[in-house]
Amino acid sequence: MTGHISEAIRRWADEVAALGGGEPLIRFRDSKVGTLDLSAADDPSRKKLVEGEPVRISRLFPHDPLRTTTARSARRLAERLWQLEAGHGIAAGYLVTGLASWSPTSGTKRPNVPILMRRLQVEPTGFAEPDLLLHAVGEAELN
């Protein structure tokens, strides 16, 4: 009996996945264009960002060479976010706090799931200025 139930659940999950596609957040991975790692950011500035205050990249990473490389990555990320929002109406920027992972019981890949997610706005600070402003808005949501 248990085998029939397990098989029915597997078939149902396959049908649901076929309808809606795969869950993109179940296997989060760091990428140069899609993510911005804040683990090396200035602690007081990172705390302000997490608390909802707008913070410039130059405040999060006040020293070179990290400031320059992070600013470059942030500009690429901002361009991608602006394209998605303007071209498709998709607000894709999120500030993620924590990742959960576990050993799956079946033969699937190991999940790597964001835990808390909060909308992130990325805005230019001036016309020809290379700095960007990050602003976590709204309430954090449990993924």
Short mmCIF file of C-alpha atoms in Angstrom, two decimals:
data_model
loop_
_atom_site.label_atom_id
_atom_site.label_comp_id
_atom_site.label_asym_id
_atom_site.label_seq_id
_atom_site.Cartn_x
_atom_site.Cartn_y
_atom_site.Cartn_z
CA MET A 1 0.00 0.00 0.00
CA THR A 2 2.78 2.45 0.92
CA GLY A 3 4.44 1.83 -2.44
CA HIS A 4 1.24 2.79 -4.28
CA ILE A 5 0.94 6.02 -2.30
CA SER A 6 4.59 6.92 -2.92
CA GLU A 7 4.18 6.24 -6.63
CA ALA A 8 1.00 8.34 -6.78
CA ILE A 9 2.74 11.23 -5.02
CA ARG A 10 5.71 11.01 -7.40
CA ARG A 11 3.41 11.04 -10.46
CA TRP A 12 1.44 13.97 -9.04
CA ALA A 13 4.66 15.93 -8.35
CA ASP A 14 5.86 15.24 -11.90
CA GLU A 15 2.55 16.48 -13.33
CA VAL A 16 2.66 19.66 -11.23
CA ALA A 17 6.27 20.32 -12.26
CA ALA A 18 5.36 19.83 -15.92
CA LEU A 19 2.57 22.40 -15.60
CA GLY A 20 4.55 25.09 -13.78
CA GLY A 21 8.12 24.23 -14.62
CA GLY A 22 10.90 23.61 -12.14
CA GLU A 23 11.23 25.62 -8.94
CA PRO A 24 14.11 28.01 -9.65
CA LEU A 25 14.75 28.73 -5.97
CA ILE A 26 15.17 25.14 -4.84
CA ARG A 27 18.72 24.98 -6.18
CA PHE A 28 20.06 28.47 -5.64
CA ARG A 29 23.56 28.92 -7.00
CA ASP A 30 25.93 31.84 -6.88
CA SER A 31 26.60 33.42 -10.27
CA LYS A 32 28.65 36.41 -11.37
CA VAL A 33 25.70 38.08 -13.10
CA GLY A 34 22.81 37.07 -10.85
CA THR A 35 24.14 37.46 -7.32
CA LEU A 36 25.98 39.94 -5.15
CA ASP A 37 27.72 38.43 -2.11
CA LEU A 38 27.48 40.76 0.90
CA SER A 39 29.42 38.54 3.32
CA ALA A 40 32.53 40.78 3.08
CA ALA A 41 30.53 44.03 3.33
CA ASP A 42 31.08 46.61 6.05
CA ASP A 43 29.07 45.29 9.03
CA PRO A 44 27.30 48.55 10.06
CA SER A 45 26.35 49.28 6.43
CA ARG A 46 25.11 45.72 5.85
CA LYS A 47 23.02 45.99 9.04
CA LYS A 48 21.44 49.23 7.73
CA LEU A 49 20.59 47.50 4.43
CA VAL A 50 19.00 44.52 6.19
CA GLU A 51 17.00 46.93 8.39
CA GLY A 52 15.59 48.64 5.30
CA GLU A 53 17.77 51.72 4.91
CA PRO A 54 19.08 52.54 1.42
CA VAL A 55 22.85 51.96 1.27
CA ARG A 56 25.38 52.79 -1.45
CA ILE A 57 27.70 50.08 -2.76
CA SER A 58 30.62 52.37 -1.87
CA ARG A 59 29.48 52.30 1.80
CA LEU A 60 29.07 48.53 1.85
CA PHE A 61 32.53 48.06 0.31
CA PRO A 62 34.55 51.17 1.22
CA HIS A 63 37.99 49.83 0.23
CA ASP A 64 39.53 48.82 -3.09
CA PRO A 65 39.92 46.42 -4.81
CA LEU A 66 36.72 44.91 -3.37
CA ARG A 67 34.75 48.14 -3.90
CA THR A 68 35.64 48.27 -7.61
CA THR A 69 34.91 44.60 -8.36
CA THR A 70 31.68 44.66 -6.35
CA ALA A 71 30.52 47.87 -8.04
CA ARG A 72 31.15 46.25 -11.45
CA SER A 73 29.16 43.15 -10.42
CA ALA A 74 26.38 45.31 -8.98
CA ARG A 75 26.08 47.28 -12.25
CA ARG A 76 25.76 44.03 -14.24
CA LEU A 77 23.15 42.79 -11.79
CA ALA A 78 21.28 46.12 -11.91
CA GLU A 79 21.21 46.06 -15.73
CA ARG A 80 19.73 42.55 -15.68
CA LEU A 81 17.13 43.51 -13.06
CA TRP A 82 16.15 46.63 -15.04
CA GLN A 83 15.80 44.54 -18.23
CA LEU A 84 13.54 42.03 -16.51
CA GLU A 85 11.39 44.75 -14.94
CA ALA A 86 11.11 47.00 -18.00
CA GLY A 87 10.84 44.27 -20.61
CA HIS A 88 8.79 41.67 -18.80
CA GLY A 89 7.32 43.32 -15.70
CA ILE A 90 9.25 40.93 -13.46
CA ALA A 91 10.62 42.26 -10.18
CA ALA A 92 13.47 39.78 -9.69
CA GLY A 93 15.77 41.46 -7.16
CA TYR A 94 15.82 39.99 -3.65
CA LEU A 95 17.94 40.31 -0.57
CA VAL A 96 18.30 36.76 0.74
CA THR A 97 19.15 35.90 4.33
CA GLY A 98 20.23 32.33 4.93
CA LEU A 99 20.27 29.19 2.81
CA ALA A 100 18.91 25.78 3.80
CA SER A 101 20.19 22.50 2.42
CA TRP A 102 19.56 18.85 3.20
CA SER A 103 20.23 15.39 1.88
CA PRO A 104 17.32 14.33 -0.34
CA THR A 105 15.79 10.92 0.22
CA SER A 106 15.51 10.22 -3.51
CA GLY A 107 18.16 10.46 -6.20
CA THR A 108 17.55 14.18 -6.84
CA LYS A 109 20.19 16.87 -6.51
CA ARG A 110 20.86 18.41 -3.11
CA PRO A 111 18.60 21.46 -2.55
CA ASN A 112 20.04 24.88 -1.67
CA VAL A 113 17.05 27.04 -0.77
CA PRO A 114 16.95 30.74 0.27
CA ILE A 115 15.22 31.07 3.66
CA LEU A 116 14.18 34.73 4.02
CA MET A 117 13.65 36.91 0.96
CA ARG A 118 13.02 40.63 0.79
CA ARG A 119 12.51 42.72 -2.36
CA LEU A 120 15.66 44.59 -3.34
CA GLN A 121 15.70 47.74 -5.41
CA VAL A 122 18.94 48.72 -7.16
CA GLU A 123 19.08 52.34 -8.32
CA PRO A 124 21.75 54.60 -9.80
CA THR A 125 22.91 57.40 -7.50
CA GLY A 126 23.52 59.93 -10.24
CA PHE A 127 23.71 60.42 -13.98
CA ALA A 128 27.34 59.50 -14.67
CA GLU A 129 28.22 58.19 -11.22
CA PRO A 130 29.35 54.54 -11.01
CA ASP A 131 27.89 54.02 -7.52
CA LEU A 132 24.55 52.27 -6.95
CA LEU A 133 22.03 52.43 -4.15
CA LEU A 134 20.65 49.17 -2.71
CA HIS A 135 17.34 49.32 -0.85
CA ALA A 136 15.54 46.35 0.72
CA VAL A 137 11.83 47.15 0.68
CA GLY A 138 8.73 45.54 2.12
CA GLU A 139 8.65 42.74 4.64
CA ALA A 140 10.91 39.71 4.57
CA GLU A 141 9.05 36.62 3.38
CA LEU A 142 9.70 33.04 4.30
CA ASN A 143 10.46 31.13 1.10
#
